[in-house]
Short mmCIF file of C-alpha atoms in Angstrom, two decimals:
data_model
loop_
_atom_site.label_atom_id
_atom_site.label_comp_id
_atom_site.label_asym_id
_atom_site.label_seq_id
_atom_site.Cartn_x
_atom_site.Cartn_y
_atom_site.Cartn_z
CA UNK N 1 6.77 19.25 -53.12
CA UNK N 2 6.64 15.58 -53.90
CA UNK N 3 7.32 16.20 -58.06
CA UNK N 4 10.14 18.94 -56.93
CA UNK N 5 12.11 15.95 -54.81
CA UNK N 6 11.66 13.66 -57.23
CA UNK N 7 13.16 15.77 -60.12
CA UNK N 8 15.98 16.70 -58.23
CA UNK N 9 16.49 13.00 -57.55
CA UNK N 10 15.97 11.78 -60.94
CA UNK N 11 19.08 14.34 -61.72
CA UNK N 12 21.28 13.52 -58.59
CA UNK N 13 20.84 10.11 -60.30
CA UNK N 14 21.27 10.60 -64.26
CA UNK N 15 25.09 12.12 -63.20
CA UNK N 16 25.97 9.13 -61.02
CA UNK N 17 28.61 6.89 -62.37
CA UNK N 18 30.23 4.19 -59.87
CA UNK N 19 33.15 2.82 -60.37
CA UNK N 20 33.42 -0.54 -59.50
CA UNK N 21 37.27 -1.68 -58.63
CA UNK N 22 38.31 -5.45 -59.61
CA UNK N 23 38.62 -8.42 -57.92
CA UNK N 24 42.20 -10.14 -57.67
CA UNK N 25 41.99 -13.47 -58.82
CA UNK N 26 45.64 -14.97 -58.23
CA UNK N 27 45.07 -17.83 -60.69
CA UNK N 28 43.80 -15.60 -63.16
CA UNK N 29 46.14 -16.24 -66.71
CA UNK N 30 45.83 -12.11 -67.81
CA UNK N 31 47.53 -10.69 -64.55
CA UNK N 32 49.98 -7.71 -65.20
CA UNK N 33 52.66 -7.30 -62.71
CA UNK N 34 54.90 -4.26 -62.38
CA UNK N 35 57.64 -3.38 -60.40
CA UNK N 36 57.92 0.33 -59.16
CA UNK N 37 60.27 2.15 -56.61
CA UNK N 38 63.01 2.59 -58.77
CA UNK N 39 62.93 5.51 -61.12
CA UNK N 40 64.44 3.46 -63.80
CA UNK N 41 62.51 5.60 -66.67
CA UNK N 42 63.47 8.36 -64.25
CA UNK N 43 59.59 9.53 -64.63
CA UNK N 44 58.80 7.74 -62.02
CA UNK N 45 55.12 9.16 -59.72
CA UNK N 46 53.77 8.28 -57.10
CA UNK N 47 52.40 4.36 -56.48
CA UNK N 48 48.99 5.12 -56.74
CA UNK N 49 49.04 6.92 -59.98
CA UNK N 50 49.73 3.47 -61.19
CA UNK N 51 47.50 1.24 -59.27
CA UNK N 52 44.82 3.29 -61.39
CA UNK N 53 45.59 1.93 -64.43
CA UNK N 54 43.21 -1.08 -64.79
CA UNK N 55 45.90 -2.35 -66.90
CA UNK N 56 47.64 -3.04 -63.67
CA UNK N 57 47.23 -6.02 -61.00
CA UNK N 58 50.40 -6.53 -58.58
CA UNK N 59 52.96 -3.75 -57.95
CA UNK N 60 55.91 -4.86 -56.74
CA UNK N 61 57.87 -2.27 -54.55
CA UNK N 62 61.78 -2.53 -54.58
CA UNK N 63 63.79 -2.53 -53.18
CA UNK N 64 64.59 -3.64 -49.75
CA UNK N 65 68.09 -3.68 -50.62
CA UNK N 66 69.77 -4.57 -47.44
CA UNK N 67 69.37 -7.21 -44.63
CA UNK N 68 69.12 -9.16 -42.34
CA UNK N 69 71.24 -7.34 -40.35
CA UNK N 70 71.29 -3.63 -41.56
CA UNK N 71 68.16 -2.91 -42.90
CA UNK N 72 67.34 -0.52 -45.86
CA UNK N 73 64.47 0.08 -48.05
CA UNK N 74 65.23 1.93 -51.30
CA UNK N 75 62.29 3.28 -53.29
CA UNK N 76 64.45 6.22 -55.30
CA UNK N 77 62.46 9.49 -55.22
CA UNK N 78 59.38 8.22 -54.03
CA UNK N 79 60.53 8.49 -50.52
CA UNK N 80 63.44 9.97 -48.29
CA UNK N 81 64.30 11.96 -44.81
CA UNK N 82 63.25 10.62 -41.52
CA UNK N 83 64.13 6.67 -40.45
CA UNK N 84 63.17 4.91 -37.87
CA UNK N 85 65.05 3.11 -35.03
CA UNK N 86 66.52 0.51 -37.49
CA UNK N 87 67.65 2.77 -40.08
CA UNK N 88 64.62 1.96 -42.11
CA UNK N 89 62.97 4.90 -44.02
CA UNK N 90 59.51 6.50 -42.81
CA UNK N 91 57.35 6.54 -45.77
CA UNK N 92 53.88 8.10 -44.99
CA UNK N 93 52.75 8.93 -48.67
CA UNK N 94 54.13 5.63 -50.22
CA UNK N 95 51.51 4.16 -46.90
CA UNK N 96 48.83 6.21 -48.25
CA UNK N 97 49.07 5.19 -52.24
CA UNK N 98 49.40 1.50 -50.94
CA UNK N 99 45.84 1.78 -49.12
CA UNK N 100 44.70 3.23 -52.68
CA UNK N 101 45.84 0.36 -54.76
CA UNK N 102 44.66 -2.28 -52.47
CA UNK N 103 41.07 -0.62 -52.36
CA UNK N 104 41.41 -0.83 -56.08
CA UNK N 105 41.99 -4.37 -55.96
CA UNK N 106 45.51 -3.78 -56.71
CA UNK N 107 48.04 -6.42 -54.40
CA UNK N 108 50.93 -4.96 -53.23
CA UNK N 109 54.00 -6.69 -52.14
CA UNK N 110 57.41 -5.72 -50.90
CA UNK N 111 60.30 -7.29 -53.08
CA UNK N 112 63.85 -8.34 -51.44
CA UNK N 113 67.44 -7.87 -52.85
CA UNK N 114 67.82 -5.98 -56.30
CA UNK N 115 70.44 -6.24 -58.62
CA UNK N 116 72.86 -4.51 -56.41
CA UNK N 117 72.73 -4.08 -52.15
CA UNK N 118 73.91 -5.67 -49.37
CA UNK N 119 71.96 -8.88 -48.37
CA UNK N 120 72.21 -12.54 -47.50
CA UNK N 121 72.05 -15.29 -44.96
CA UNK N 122 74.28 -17.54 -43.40
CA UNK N 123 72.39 -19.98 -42.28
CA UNK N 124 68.50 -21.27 -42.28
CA UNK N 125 68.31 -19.99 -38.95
CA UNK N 126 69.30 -16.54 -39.26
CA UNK N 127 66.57 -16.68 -42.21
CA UNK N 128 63.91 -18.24 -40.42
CA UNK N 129 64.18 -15.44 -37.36
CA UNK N 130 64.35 -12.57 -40.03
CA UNK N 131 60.80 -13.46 -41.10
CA UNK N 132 59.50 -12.21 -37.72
CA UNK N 133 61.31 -9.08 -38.39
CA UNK N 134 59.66 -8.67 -42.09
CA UNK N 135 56.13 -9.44 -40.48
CA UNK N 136 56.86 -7.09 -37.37
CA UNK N 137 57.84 -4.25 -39.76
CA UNK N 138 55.45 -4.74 -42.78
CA UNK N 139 52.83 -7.47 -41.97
CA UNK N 140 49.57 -7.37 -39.83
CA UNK N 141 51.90 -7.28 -36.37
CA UNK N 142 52.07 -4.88 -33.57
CA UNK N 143 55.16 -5.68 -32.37
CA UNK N 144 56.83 -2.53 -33.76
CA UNK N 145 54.87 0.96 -33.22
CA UNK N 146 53.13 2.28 -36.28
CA UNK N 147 55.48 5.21 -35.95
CA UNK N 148 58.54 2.51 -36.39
CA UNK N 149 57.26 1.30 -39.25
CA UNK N 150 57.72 2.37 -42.95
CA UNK N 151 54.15 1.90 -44.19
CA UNK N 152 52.65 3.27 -40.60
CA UNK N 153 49.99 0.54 -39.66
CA UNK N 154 49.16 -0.05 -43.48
CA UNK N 155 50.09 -4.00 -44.26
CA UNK N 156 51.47 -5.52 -47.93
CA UNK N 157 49.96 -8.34 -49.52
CA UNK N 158 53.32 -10.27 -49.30
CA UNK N 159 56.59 -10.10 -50.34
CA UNK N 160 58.98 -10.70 -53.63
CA UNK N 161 62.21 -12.49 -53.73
CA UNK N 162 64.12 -10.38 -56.71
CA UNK N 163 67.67 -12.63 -55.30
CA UNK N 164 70.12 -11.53 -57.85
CA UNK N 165 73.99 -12.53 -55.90
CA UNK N 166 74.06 -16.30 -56.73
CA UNK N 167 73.71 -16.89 -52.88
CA UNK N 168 70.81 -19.09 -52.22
CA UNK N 169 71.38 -19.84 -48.39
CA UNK N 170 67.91 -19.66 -46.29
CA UNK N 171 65.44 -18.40 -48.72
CA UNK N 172 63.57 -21.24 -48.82
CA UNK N 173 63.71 -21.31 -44.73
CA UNK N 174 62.39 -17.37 -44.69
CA UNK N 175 59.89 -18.65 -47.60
CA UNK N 176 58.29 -21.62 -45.33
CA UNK N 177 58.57 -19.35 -41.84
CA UNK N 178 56.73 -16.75 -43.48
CA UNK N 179 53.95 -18.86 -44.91
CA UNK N 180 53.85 -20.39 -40.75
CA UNK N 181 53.28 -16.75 -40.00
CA UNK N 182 50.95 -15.98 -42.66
CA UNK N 183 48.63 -18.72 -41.50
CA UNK N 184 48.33 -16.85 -38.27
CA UNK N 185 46.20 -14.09 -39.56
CA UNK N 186 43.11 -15.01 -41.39
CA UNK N 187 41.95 -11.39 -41.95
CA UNK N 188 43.03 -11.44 -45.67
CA UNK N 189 45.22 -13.77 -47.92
CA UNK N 190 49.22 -12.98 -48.42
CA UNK N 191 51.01 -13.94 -51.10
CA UNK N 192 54.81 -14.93 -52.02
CA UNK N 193 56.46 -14.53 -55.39
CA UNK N 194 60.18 -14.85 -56.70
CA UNK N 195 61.81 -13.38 -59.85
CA UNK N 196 64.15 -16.22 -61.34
CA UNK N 197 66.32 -15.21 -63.95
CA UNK N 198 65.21 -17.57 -66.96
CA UNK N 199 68.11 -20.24 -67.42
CA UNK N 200 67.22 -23.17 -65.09
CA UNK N 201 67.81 -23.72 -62.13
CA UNK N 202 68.26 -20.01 -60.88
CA UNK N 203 71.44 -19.31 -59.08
CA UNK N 204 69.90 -17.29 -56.32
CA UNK N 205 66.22 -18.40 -55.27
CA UNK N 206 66.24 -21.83 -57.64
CA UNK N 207 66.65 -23.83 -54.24
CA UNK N 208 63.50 -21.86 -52.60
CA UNK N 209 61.30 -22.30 -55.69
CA UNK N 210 62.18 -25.64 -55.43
CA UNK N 211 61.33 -26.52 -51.43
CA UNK N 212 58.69 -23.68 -50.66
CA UNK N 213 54.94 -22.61 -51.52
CA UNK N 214 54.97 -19.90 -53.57
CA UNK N 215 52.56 -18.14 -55.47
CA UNK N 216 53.83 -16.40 -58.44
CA UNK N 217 57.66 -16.73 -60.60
CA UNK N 218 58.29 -13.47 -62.29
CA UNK N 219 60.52 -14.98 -64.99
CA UNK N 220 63.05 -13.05 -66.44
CA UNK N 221 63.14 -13.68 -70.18
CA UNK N 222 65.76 -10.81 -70.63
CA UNK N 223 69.02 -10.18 -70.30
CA UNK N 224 70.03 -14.07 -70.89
CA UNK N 225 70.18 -16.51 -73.50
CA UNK N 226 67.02 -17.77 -72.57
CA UNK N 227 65.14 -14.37 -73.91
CA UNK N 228 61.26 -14.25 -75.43
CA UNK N 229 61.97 -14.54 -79.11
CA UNK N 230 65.24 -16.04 -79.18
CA UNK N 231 65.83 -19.76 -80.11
CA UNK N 232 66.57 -20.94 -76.84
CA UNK N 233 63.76 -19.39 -75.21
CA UNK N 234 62.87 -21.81 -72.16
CA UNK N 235 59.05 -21.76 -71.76
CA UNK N 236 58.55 -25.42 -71.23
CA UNK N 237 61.51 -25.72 -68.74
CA UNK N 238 59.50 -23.56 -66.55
CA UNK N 239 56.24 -25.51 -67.30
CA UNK N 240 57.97 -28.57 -66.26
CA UNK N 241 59.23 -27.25 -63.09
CA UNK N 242 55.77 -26.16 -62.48
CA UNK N 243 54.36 -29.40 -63.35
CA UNK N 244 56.77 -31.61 -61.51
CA UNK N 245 59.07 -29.72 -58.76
CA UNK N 246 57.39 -27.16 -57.21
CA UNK N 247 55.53 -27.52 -54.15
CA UNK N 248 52.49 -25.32 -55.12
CA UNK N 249 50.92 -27.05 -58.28
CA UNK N 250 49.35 -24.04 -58.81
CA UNK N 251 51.66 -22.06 -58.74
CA UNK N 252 51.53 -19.04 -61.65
CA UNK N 253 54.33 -18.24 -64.14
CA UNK N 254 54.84 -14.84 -65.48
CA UNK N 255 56.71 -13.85 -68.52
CA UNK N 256 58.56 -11.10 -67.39
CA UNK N 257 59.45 -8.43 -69.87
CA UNK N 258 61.11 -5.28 -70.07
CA UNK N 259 58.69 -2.68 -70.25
CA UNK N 260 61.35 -0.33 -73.12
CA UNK N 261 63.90 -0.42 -74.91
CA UNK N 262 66.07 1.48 -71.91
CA UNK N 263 64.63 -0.84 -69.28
CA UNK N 264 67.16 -3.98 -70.41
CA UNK N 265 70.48 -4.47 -72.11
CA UNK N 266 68.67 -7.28 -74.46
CA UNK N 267 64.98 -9.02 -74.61
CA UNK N 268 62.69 -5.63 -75.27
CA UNK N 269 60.58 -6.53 -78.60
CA UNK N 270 58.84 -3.05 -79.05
CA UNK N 271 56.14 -4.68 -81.83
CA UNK N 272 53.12 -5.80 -80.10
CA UNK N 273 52.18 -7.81 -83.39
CA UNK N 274 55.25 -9.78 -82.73
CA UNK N 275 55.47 -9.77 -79.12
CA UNK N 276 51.76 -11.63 -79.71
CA UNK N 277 52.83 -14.22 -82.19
CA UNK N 278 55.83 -14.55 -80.15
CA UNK N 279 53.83 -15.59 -77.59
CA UNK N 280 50.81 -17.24 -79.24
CA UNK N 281 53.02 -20.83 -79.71
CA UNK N 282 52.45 -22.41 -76.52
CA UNK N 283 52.44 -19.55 -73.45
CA UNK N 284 48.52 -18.22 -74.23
CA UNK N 285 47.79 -22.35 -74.46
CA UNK N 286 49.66 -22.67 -70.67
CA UNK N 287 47.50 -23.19 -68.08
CA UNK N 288 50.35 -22.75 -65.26
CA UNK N 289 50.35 -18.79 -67.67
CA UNK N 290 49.56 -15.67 -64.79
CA UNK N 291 50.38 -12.94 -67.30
CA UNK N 292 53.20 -10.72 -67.81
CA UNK N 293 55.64 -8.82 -65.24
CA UNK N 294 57.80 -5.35 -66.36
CA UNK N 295 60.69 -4.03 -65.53
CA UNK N 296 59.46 -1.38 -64.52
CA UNK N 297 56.73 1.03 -64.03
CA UNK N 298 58.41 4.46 -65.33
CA UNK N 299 59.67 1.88 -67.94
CA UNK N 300 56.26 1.30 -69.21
CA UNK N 301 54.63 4.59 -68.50
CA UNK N 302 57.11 6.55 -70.99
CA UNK N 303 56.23 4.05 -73.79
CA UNK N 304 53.41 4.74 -75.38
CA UNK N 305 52.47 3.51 -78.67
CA UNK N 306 48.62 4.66 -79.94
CA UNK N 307 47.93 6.67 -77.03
CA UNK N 308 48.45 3.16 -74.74
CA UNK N 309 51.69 2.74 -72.65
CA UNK N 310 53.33 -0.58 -72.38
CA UNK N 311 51.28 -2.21 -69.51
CA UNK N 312 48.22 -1.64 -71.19
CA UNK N 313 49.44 -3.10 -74.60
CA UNK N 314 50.62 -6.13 -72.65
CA UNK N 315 47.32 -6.59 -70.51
CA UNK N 316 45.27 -6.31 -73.75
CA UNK N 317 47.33 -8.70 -75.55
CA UNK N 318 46.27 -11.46 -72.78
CA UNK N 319 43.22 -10.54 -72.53
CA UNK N 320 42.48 -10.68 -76.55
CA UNK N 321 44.63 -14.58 -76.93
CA UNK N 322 44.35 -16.46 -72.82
CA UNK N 323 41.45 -18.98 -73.41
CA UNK N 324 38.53 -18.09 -70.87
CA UNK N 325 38.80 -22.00 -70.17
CA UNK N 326 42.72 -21.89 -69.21
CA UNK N 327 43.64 -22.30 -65.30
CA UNK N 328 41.97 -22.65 -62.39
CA UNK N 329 39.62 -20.17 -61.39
CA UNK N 330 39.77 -18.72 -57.71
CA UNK N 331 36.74 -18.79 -55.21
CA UNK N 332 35.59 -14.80 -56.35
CA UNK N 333 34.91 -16.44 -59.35
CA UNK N 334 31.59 -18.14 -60.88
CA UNK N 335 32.46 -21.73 -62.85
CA UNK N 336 29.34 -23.25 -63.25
CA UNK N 337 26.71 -21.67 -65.60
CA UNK N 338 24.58 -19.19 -64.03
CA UNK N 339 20.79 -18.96 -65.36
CA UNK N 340 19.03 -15.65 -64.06
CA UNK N 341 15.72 -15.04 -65.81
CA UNK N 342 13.54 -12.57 -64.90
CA UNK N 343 9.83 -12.20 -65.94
CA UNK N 344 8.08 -8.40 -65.80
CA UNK N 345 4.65 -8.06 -66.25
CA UNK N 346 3.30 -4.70 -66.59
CA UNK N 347 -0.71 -4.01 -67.28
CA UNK N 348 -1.66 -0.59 -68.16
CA UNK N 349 -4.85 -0.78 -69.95
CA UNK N 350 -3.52 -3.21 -72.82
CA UNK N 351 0.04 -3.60 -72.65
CA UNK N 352 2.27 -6.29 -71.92
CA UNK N 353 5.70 -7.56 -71.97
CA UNK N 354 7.52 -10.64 -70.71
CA UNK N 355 11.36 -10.78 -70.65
CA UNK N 356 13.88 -13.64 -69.88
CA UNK N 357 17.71 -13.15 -70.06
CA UNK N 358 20.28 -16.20 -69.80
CA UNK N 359 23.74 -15.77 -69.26
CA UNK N 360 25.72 -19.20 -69.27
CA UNK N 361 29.54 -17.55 -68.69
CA UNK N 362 30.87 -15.53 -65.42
CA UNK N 363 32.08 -13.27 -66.44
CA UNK N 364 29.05 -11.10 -68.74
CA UNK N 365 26.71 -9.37 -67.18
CA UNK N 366 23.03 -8.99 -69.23
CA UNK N 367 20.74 -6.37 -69.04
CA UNK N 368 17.10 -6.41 -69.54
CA UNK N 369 14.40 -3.21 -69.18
CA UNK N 370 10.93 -3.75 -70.66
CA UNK N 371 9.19 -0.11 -70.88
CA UNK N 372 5.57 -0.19 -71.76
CA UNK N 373 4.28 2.06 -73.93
CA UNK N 374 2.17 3.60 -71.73
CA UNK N 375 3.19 7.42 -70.02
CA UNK N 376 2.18 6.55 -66.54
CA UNK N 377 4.71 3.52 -65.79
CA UNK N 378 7.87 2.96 -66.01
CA UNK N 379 9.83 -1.18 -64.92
CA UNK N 380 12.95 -1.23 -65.33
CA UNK N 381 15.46 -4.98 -64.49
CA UNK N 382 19.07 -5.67 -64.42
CA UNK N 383 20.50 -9.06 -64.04
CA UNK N 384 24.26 -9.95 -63.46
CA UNK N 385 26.04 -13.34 -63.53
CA UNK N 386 26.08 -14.68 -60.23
CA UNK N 387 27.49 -18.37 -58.56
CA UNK N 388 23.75 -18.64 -57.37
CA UNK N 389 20.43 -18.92 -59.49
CA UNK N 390 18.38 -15.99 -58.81
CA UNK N 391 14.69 -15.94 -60.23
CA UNK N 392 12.67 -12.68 -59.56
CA UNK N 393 9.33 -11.82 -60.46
CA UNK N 394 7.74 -8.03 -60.66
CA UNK N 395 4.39 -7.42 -61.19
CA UNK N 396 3.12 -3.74 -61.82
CA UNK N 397 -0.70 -2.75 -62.42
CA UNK N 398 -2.09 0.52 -63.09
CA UNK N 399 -5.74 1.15 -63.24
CA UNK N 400 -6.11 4.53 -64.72
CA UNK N 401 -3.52 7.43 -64.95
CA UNK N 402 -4.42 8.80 -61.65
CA UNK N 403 -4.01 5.76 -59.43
CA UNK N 404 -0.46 5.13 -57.56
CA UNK N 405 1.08 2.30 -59.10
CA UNK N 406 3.59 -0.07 -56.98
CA UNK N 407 5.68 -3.28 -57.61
CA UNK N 408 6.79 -5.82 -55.15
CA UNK N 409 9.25 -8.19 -55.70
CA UNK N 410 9.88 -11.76 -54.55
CA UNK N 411 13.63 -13.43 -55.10
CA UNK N 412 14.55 -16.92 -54.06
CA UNK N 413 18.35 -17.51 -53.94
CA UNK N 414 20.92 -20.56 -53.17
CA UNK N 415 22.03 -20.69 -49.49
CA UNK N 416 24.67 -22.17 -49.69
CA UNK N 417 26.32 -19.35 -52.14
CA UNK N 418 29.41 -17.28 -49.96
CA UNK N 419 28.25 -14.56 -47.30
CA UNK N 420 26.97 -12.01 -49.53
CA UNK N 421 24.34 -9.75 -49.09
CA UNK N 422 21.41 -9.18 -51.55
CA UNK N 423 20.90 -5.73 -51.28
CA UNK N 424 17.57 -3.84 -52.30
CA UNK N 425 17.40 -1.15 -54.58
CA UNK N 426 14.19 1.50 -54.40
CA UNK N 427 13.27 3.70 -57.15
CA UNK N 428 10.96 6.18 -56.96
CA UNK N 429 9.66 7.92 -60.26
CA UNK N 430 7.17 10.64 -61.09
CA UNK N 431 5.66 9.83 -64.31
CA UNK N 432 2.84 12.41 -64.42
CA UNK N 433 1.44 14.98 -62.52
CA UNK N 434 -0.80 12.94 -60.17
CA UNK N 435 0.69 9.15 -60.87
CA UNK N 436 3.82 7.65 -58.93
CA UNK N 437 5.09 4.73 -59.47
CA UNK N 438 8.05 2.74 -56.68
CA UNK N 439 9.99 -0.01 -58.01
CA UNK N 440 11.51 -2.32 -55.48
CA UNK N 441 14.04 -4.72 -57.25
CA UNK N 442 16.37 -7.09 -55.09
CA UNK N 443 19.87 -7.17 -56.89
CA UNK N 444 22.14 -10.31 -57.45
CA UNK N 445 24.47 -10.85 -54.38
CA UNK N 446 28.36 -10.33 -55.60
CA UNK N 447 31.81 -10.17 -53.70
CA UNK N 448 31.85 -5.76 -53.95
CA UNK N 449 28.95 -3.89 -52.97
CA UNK N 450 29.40 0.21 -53.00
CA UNK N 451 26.26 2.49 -51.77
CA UNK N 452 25.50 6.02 -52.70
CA UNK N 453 24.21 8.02 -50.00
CA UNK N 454 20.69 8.82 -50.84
CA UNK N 455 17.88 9.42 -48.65
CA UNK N 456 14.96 7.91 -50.91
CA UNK N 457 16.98 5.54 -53.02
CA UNK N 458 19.61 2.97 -52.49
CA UNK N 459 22.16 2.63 -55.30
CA UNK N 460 24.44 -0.29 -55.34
CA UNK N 461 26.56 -1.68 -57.87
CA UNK N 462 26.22 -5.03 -59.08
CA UNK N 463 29.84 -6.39 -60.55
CA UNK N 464 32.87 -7.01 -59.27
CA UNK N 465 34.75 -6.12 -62.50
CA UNK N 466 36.00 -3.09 -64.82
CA UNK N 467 33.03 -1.66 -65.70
CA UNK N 468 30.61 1.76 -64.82
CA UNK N 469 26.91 1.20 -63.90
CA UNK N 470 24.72 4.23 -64.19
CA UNK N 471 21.58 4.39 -62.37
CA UNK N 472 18.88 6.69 -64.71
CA UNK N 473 15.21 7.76 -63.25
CA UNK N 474 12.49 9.86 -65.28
CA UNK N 475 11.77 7.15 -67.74
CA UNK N 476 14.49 5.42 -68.57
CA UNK N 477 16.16 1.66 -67.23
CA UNK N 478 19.50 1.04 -65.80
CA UNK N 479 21.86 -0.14 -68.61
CA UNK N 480 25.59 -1.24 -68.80
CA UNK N 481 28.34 0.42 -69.87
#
């Protein structure tokens, strides 16, 4: 009964893959941004079609086209019918693909104004109260009943000024109120981002850029002078405003594109090769660089060159040329070296192996499995980079093919690493007919944790990145793909 459970373990476990979703690091230098809600391709899916692109880190929904006194969300054909008290579309399916993306890692925020639509303030004041409404609607607020609001009870990650009428009365106000409000809820981090047309100072949101904290500029190097690849492109105008007039020095520039030739009247530049070099002269070098932003999802999605469509060619182009060194690097990510080294000893009549793996950057993960070459055992370890030093010994003996073999497992970790858990994982695996052999091996602590449900054995994944880990019994280790 014992060999039959085992075996049917052993190939529950050989088919499991887990995905494991990334972390958003908001002073990362490779970030893609795209804006969706649109239809400008006039392809456009649904959100979270997107979001599961690992290409993709921000989606930016737009529009909310009209306020502060009629409000109006416009999303295209992603959403229509029933409104709510306000006039505000009820959007049910958009809620659901905006829980998807943010359990992918994916931050979504809710952009203001357009190129067209009927907003604006008259004062600081009427822009300071129309925060509340904005939180009370969208944020983490239960002022308004989840059946009054678009999203339901689902909340954004923050919201986008895309101010595009040359008025730029109270934005800064709204931008300051809602980082007071913001500060209220501790429960997850919120985020603020503008999209300034590239010739400096912007017309519309240059005076909020200027007097406010905000995260992220979505630059728009098209449709102006100031375009990637043309001689008056204005890269180090924006540097210097980073460097010298805006309130958050850390604040992260994007270079946004559009994402096909149809997506602008002028700045596409369809050659990756070029759009690279283009790029290569002093943006990769930048560290105020967050990535690239596109105009807009459908945009991108129809262009595909080489089986890849335009996000991806843009998020592998900063990936292949930002320095690991450039920027900051957020708290979910390790900045020191990390030195994990494990040491397995395994004694089966005459054999013996000893093992030790060093990683010194955060973001590799190493693998090592020692398998003796004897039948009846089988030790398998896995290391990943960590912010804490991790040392773990195993020690297996057999005495003859018939005896039960087990392993323990002792760990010593830095307490004063964040509030993660070191889970244990338990393998069970029946190497012969009469010998078993259980593995206990305590796994690195991380920011994402996922569990299988198994009875016996307790699967969790051990990176908070893009990558698959697949856990094998029946004589063979755990490797990375």
């Amino acid at each position: 009964m014992l060999f039959k459970s085992l075996i049917s373990l052993a190939i529950a476990l050989n088919s499991l893959i887990i995905p494991v979703s990334a972390t958003f690091n908001p002073q990362s230098n490779s970030n893609v941004a795209v804006y969706w809600g649109q239809n400008s391709g006039l392809s456009q899916v649904g959100l979270a079609n997107y979001c599961q692109d690992e290409s993709v880190d921000i989606v930016v929904l737009s529009f909310m086209d009209a306020f502060p006194t009629t409000l109006d969300i416009n999303f295209a054909n992603a959403c229509g019918g029933a409104t709510n008290s306000e006039g505000l579309l009820i959007c049910p399916q958009i809620a659901s693909d905006i829980q998807t993306c943010q359990n992918l890692g994916v931050k979504v925020l809710l952009s203001l104004g357009g190129a067209s639509g009927a907003y604006g303030f008259t004062s600081d004041s009427q822009a300071t109260a129309f925060a509340s409404t904005l939180w009370d609607f969208f944020g983490n607020s239960q002022v308004q009943a989840p059946t009054n609001r678009p999203f339901g009870s689902v909340v954004v990650d923050g919201f986008d000024f895309d101010i595009e009428n040359n008025n730029p009365t109270g934005y800064a106000a709204l931008a300051t109120e809602l980082r007071t409000i913001f500060a209220t809820d501790t429960s997850k981090d919120y985020y603020l981002s503008a999209a300034p047309q590239c010739p400096y100072p912007d017309a519309s949101v240059g005076d909020a850029l200027a007097n406010s904290d905000f995260d992220f500029a979505f630059i728009q190097f098209y449709n102006n002078y100031c375009n990637l690849g043309g001689s008056e492109f204005n890269w180090d105008t924006w540097v210097n405003f980073a460097e010298n007039v805006s309130p958050n020095k850390d604040i992260k520039l994007y270079v946004g594109l559009p994402a096909s030739s149809t997506a602008a009247g002028s700045g596409y530049i369809p050659s990756s090769e070029v759009l690279e070099n283009l790029l290569a002269a002093d943006v990769f070098s930048s560290p105020y660089l967050g990535g690239i932003s596109l105009w807009d999802a459908s945009q991108a999605w129809n262009n595909v060159v080489d089986g890849e469509n335009f996000a991806d060619q843009m998020k592998e182009i900063l990936v292949d040329n930002v320095p690991a060194e450039v920027g900051t690097t957020s708290s979910t990510t390790t900045v020191s070296p990390t030195t994990t080294s494990i040491e397995t000893t395994t004694s089966s009549t005459s054999t013996t192996s000893t093992t030790s793996t060093t990683s010194t950057t955060p973001t590799t993960t190493s693998t090592t499995s020692t398998t003796p070459t004897t039948t009846s055992t089988t030790t398998t370890s896995t290391t990943s980079t960590t912010p804490t030093t991790t040392s773990t010994t195993s020690t297996t003996s057999t005495t003859s093919a018939d005896t039960t073999t087990t392993s323990t497992t002792s760990t010593e970790e830095d307490t004063t690493s964040s509030s993660s858990t070191f889970p244990t994982l338990v393998v069970t695996t029946e190497t012969s007919n009469t010998a078993t052999t259980v593995t206990t091996y305590t796994l690195p602590a991380t920011t994402n944790y996922e569990e299988a449900p198994f009875t016996s054995t307790s699967i969790v994944t051990a990176a908070p990145s893009t990558k698959y880990i697949v856990a094998t019994v029946s004589a063979k280790p755990w490797w990375w793909f």
